[in-house]
XYZ file of C-alpha atoms in Angstrom:
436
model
C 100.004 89.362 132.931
C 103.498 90.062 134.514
C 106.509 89.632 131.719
C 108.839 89.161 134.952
C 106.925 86.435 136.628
C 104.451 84.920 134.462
C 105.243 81.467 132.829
C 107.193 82.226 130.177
C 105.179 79.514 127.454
C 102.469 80.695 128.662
C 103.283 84.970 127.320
C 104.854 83.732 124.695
C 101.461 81.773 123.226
C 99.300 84.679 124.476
C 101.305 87.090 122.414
C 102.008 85.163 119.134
C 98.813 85.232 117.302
C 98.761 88.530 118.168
C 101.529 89.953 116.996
C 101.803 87.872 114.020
C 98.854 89.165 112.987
C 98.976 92.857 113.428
C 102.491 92.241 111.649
C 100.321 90.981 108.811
C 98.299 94.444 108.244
C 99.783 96.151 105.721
C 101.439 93.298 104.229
C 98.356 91.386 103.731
C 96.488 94.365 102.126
C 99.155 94.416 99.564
C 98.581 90.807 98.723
C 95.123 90.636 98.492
C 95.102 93.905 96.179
C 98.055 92.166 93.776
C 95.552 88.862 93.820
C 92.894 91.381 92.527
C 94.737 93.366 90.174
C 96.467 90.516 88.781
C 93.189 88.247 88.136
C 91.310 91.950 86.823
C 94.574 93.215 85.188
C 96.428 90.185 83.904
C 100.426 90.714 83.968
C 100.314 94.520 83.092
C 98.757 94.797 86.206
C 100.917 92.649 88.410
C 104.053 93.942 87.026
C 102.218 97.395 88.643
C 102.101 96.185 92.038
C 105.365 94.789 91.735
C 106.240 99.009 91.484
C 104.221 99.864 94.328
C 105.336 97.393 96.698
C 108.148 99.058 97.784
C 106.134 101.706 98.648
C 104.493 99.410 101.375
C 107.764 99.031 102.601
C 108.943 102.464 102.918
C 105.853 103.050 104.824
C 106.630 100.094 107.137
C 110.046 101.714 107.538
C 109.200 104.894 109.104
C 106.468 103.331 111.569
C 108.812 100.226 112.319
C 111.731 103.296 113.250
C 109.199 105.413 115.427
C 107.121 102.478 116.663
C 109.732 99.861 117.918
C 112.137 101.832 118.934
C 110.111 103.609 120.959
C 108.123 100.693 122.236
C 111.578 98.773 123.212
C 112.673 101.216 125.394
C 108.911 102.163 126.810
C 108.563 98.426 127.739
C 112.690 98.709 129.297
C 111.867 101.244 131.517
C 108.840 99.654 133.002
C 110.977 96.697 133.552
C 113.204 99.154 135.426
C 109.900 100.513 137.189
C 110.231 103.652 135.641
C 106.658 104.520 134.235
C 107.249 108.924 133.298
C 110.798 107.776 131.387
C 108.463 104.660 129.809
C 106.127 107.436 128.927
C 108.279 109.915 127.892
C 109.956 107.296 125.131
C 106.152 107.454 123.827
C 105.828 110.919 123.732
C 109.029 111.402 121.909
C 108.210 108.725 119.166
C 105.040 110.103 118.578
C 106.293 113.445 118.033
C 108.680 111.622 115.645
C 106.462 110.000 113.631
C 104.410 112.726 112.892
C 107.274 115.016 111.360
C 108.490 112.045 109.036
C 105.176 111.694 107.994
C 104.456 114.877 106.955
C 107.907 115.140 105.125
C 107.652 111.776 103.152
C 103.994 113.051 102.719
C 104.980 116.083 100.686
C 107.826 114.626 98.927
C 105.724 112.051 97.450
C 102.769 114.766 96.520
C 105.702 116.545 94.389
C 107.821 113.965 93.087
C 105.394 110.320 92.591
C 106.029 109.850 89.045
C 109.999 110.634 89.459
C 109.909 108.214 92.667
C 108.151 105.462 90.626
C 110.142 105.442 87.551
C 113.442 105.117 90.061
C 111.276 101.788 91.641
C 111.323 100.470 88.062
C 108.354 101.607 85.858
C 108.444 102.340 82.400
C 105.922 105.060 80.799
C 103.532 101.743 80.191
C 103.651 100.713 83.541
C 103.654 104.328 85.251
C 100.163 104.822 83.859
C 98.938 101.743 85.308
C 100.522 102.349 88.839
C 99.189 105.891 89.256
C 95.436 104.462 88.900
C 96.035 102.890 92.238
C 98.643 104.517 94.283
C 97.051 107.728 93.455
C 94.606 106.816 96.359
C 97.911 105.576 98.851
C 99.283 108.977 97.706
C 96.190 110.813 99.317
C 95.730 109.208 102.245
C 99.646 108.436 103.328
C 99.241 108.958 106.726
C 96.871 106.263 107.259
C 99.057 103.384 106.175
C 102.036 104.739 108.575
C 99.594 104.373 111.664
C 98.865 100.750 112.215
C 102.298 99.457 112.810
C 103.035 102.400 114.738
C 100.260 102.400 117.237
C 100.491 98.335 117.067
C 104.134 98.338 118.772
C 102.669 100.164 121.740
C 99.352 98.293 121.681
C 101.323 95.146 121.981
C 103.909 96.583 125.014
C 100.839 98.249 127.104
C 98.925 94.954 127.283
C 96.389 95.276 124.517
C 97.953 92.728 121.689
C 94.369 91.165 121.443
C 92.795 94.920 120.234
C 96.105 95.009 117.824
C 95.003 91.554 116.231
C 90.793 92.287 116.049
C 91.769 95.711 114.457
C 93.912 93.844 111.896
C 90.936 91.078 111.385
C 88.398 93.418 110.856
C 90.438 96.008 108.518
C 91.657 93.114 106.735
C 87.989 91.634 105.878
C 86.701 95.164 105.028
C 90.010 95.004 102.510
C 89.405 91.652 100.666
C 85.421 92.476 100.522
C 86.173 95.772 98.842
C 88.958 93.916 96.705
C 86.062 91.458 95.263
C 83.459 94.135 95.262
C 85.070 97.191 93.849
C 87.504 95.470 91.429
C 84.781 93.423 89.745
C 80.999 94.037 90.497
C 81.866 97.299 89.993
C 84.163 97.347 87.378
C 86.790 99.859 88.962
C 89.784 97.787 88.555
C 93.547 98.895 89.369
C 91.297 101.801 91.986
C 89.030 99.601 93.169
C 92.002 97.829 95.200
C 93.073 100.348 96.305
C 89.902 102.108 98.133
C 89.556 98.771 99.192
C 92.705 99.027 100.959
C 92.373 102.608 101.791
C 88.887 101.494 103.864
C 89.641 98.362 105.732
C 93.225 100.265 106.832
C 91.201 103.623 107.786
C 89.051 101.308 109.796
C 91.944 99.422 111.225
C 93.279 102.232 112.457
C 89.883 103.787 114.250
C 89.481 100.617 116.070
C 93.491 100.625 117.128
C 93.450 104.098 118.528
C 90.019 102.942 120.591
C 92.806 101.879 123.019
C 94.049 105.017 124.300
C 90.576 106.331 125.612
C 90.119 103.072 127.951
C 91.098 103.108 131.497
C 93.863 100.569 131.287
C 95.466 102.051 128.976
C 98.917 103.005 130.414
C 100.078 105.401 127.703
C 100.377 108.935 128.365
C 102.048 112.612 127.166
C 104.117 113.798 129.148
C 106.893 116.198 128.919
C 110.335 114.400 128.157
C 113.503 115.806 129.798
C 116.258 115.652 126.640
C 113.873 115.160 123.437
C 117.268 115.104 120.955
C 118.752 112.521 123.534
C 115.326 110.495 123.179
C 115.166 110.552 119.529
C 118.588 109.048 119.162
C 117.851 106.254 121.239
C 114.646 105.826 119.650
C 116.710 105.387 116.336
C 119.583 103.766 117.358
C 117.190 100.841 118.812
C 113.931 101.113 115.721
C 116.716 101.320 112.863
C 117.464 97.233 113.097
C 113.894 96.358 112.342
C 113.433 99.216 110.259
C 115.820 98.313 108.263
C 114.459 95.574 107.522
C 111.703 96.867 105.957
C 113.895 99.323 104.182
C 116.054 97.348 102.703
C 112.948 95.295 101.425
C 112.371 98.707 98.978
C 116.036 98.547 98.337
C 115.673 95.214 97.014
C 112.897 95.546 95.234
C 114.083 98.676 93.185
C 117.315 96.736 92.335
C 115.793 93.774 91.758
C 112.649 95.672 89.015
C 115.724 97.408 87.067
C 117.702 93.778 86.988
C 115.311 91.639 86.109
C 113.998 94.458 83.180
C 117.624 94.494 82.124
C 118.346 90.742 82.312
C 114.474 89.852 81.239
C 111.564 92.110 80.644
C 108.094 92.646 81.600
C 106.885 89.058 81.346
C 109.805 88.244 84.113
C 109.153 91.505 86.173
C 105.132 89.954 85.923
C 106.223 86.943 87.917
C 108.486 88.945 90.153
C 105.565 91.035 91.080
C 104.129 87.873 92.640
C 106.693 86.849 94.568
C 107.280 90.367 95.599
C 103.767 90.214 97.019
C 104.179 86.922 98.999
C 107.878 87.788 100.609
C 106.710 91.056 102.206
C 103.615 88.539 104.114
C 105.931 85.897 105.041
C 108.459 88.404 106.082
C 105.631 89.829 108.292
C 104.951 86.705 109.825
C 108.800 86.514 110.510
C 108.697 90.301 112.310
C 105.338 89.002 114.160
C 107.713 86.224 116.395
C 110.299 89.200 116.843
C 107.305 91.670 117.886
C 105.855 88.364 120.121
C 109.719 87.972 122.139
C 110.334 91.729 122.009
C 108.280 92.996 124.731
C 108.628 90.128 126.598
C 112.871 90.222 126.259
C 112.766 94.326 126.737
C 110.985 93.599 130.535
C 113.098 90.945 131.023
C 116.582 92.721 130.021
C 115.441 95.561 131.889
C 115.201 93.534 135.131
C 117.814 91.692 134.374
C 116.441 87.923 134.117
C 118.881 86.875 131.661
C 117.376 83.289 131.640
C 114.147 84.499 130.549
C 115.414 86.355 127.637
C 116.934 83.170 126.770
C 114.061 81.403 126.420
C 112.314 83.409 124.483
C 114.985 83.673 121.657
C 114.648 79.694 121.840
C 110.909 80.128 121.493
C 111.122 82.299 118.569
C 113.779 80.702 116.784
C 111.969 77.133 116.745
C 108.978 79.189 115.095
C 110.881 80.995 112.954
C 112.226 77.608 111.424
C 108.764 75.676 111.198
C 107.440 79.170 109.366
C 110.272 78.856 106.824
C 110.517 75.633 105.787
C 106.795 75.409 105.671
C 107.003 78.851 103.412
C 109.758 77.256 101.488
C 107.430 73.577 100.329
C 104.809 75.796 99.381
C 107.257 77.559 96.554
C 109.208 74.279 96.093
C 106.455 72.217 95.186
C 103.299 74.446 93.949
C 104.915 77.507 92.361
C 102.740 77.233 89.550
C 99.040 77.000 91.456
C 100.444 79.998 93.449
C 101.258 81.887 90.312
C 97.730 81.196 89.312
C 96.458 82.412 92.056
C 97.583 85.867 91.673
C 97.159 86.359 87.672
C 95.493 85.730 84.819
C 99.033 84.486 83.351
C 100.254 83.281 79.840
C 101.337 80.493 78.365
C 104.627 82.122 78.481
C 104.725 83.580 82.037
C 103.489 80.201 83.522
C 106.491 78.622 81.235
C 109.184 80.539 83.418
C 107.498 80.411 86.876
C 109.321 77.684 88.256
C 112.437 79.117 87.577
C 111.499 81.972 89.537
C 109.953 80.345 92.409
C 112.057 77.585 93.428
C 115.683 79.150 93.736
C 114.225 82.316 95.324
C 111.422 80.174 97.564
C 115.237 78.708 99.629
C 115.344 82.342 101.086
C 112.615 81.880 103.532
C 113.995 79.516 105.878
C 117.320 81.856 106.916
C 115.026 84.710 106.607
C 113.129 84.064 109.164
C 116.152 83.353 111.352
C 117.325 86.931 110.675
C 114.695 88.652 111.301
C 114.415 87.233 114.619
C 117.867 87.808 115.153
C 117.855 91.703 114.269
C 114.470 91.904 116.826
C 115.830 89.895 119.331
C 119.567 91.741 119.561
C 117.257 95.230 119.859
C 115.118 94.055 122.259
C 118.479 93.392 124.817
C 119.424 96.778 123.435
C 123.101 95.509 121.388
C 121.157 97.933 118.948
C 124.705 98.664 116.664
C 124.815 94.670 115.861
C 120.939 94.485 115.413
C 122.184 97.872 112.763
C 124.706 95.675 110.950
C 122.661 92.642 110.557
C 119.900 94.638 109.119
C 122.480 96.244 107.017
C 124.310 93.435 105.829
C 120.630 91.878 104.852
C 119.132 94.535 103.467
C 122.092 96.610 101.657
C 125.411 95.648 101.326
C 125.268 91.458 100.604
C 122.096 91.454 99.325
C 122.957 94.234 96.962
C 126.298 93.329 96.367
C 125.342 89.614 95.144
C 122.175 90.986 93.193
C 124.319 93.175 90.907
C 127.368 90.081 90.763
C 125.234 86.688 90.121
C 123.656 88.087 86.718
C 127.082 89.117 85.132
C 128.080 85.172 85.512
C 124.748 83.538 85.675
C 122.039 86.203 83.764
C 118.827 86.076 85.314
C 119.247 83.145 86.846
C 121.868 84.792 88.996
C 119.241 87.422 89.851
C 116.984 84.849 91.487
C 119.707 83.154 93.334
C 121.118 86.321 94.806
C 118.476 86.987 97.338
C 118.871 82.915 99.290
C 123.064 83.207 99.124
C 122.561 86.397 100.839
C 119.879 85.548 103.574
C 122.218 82.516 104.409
C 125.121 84.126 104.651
C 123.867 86.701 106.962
C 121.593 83.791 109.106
C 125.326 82.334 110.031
C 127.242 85.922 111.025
C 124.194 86.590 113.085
C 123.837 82.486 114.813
C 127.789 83.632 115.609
C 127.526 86.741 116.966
C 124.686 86.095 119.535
C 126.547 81.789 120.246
C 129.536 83.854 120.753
C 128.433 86.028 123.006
C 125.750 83.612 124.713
C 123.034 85.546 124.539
C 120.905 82.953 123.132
């Protein structure tokens, strides 16, 4: 199908399910495994995963960098009808990917129980985590592929391969989850083969792509690789941000919430730090459905289309987060139940936790958008700010301030203020400059 001439509702539905659900891979993993540990492990074990979710993120960082950055400008330069640059932006963020990985690799083989006591373990809580991420440790390179290969899946016409990878990973994961964590007995490591399996799968299926004929990806050799990789970055660092900052929040948010509360609190955190990275994911699946689509577009200059699709995504975007938002609103306890094997005294403070932080999700999604959208029509340094202002500097700045007024309460507020704030400067920036 044509992203120039094709009716535009018409790409936009054939590339939402898609891409909302390839978004989904790792995020999903991580919350079936934390609805496994937590019923096997009870809160020691949730207050775990709420350690080595950040981890998740990191790892969605580096293949969000490579992987859209790359794929934005891949699907620009078709639009421009320029098929060896298009391929040579692959090449280039392949090669990319594959040093980062092998750094992040080794630094984490040398340094895990440093890294995880920085991400907010104690020594009770270290043991715990290292009888799962022991396995994530091994097999690192695995969990950076999916999103990687997904963003050029999606731009070389193949979104439906993306999502039946995910699928079938994803069911391999939550069978393992039930059948390693309790027929078997193996707990905390049972998740995670579990999630080592379905991804390994995922990821066989996934790279089944590049040996069929319509496959439009090639190697070739680029003219300027330093000139590429700066693009590459310049575009990929707005989403991958995103997921960055996630870690960043989480690691501020485990040493606040141990110094405002304790484990019990950090418990219930580790739920809700399981749900926001999957709702988040379904947030980055609309941007990854309009950013192909608004990359062809820019690049060919139909300014109208590119519109529409930000219109597309943004009334999405807004049914996703207020839907997101009931759920914690109204059921925060069911959902808590859901993911532990809680006591009397964490179910006692769940509703304070859920229902100020559940008000994040419906600017969230509105950002996210925003930061994919403002790539895709390459104003990359804006998409950079939003990301930053999101991830780092309100965020962080309002995380650290609420508590010294409010205690913990101010903890769990600091996270919607934030998202809202940075949902209005990025509405301005793109009515202001109608791009949107």
């Amino acid at each position: 199908m044509d992203f120039i001439t094709a009716d535009p509702i018409k790409l936009y539905k054939k590339y939402l399910i898609p891409s909302m659900g390839s978004a989904l891979a790792v995020s999903i993993y991580s919350f079936v495994d934390t609805i496994a540990v937590g019923q096997s492990e009870g809160e020691l074990g949730a207050a775990a995963m709420a350690v080595i979710c950040p981890l998740f993120g990191f790892m969605v960082f580096l293949s969000i960098l490579c992987g859209i950055g790359g794929s934005v400008l891949l699907s620009a330069a078709r639009g421009e009808g320029k098929p060896e640059k298009a391929n040579a932006f692959f090449t280039i963020a392949l090669g990319m990917i594959i040093v980062l990985t092998l750094i992040f690799w080794g630094l984490l083989l040398l340094f895990h129980d440093p890294i995880f006591m920085f991400l907010g373990a104690d020594e009770v809580i270290l043991a715990k985590v290292m009888e799962y991420a022991k396995w994530i440790i091994w097999t690192f390179p695995v969990f950076i592929a999916p999103t990687f290969i997904g963003s050029f899946l999606r731009n070389d016409g193949a979104p439906m391969l993306d999502m039946a990878a995910v699928i079938i990973g994803g069911c391999v994961n939550m069978f393992g989850d039930w059948f390693f964590v309790f027929p078997l007995g193996m707990r905390m490591e049972g998740a995670a083969i579990a999630t080592v399996l379905g991804t390994s799968l995922q990821v066989l299926i996934m790279c089944g792509h590049f040996f069929r004929k319509k496959c439009g990806l090639r190697l070739v050799k680029p003219g300027n690789w330093w000139r590429g990789v700066r693009k590459i970055c310049l575009i990929g660092v707005g989403a991958g941000i995103l997921d960055l900052g996630t870690v960043f929040i989480a690691v501020l948010m485990n040493n606040q919430i141990m110094r405002y509360g304790g484990p019990v609190e950090l418990a219930v955190y580790g739920v809700v730090s399981a749900i926001s990275p999957l709702f988040q994911a379904f947030f980055g699946g609309v941007g990854q459905t309009i950013q192909p689509l608004v990359s062809a577009n820019c690049g060919a200059g139909e300014t109208e289309r590119t519109r529409l699709f930000w219109r597309f995504g943004l009334i999405t975007s807004l049914m996703i987060g207020v839907l997101t938002s009931c759920l914690g609103e109204f059921f925060p306890v069911p959902i808590a139940r859901l993911f532990m094997d809680a006591s009397p005294e964490a179910i006692a403070i769940v509703p304070s936790v859920f229902q100020p932080y559940f008000l994040l999700f419906v600017p969230l999604g509105v950002t996210v958008l925003a930061t994919y959208y403002l790539q895709a029509i390459l104003h990359g340094k804006i998409s950079m700010l939003i990301a930053l202002l999101r991830s780092a500097l309100v965020s962080g700045l309002l995380i650290c301030l609420l508590p010294l007024r409010w205690g913990l309460a101010g903890v769990w507020l600091a996270l919607p203020v934030s998202e809202l704030l940075v949902m209005l400067i990025a509405l301005f920036y793109i009515r202001k400059r109608r791009l949107g």
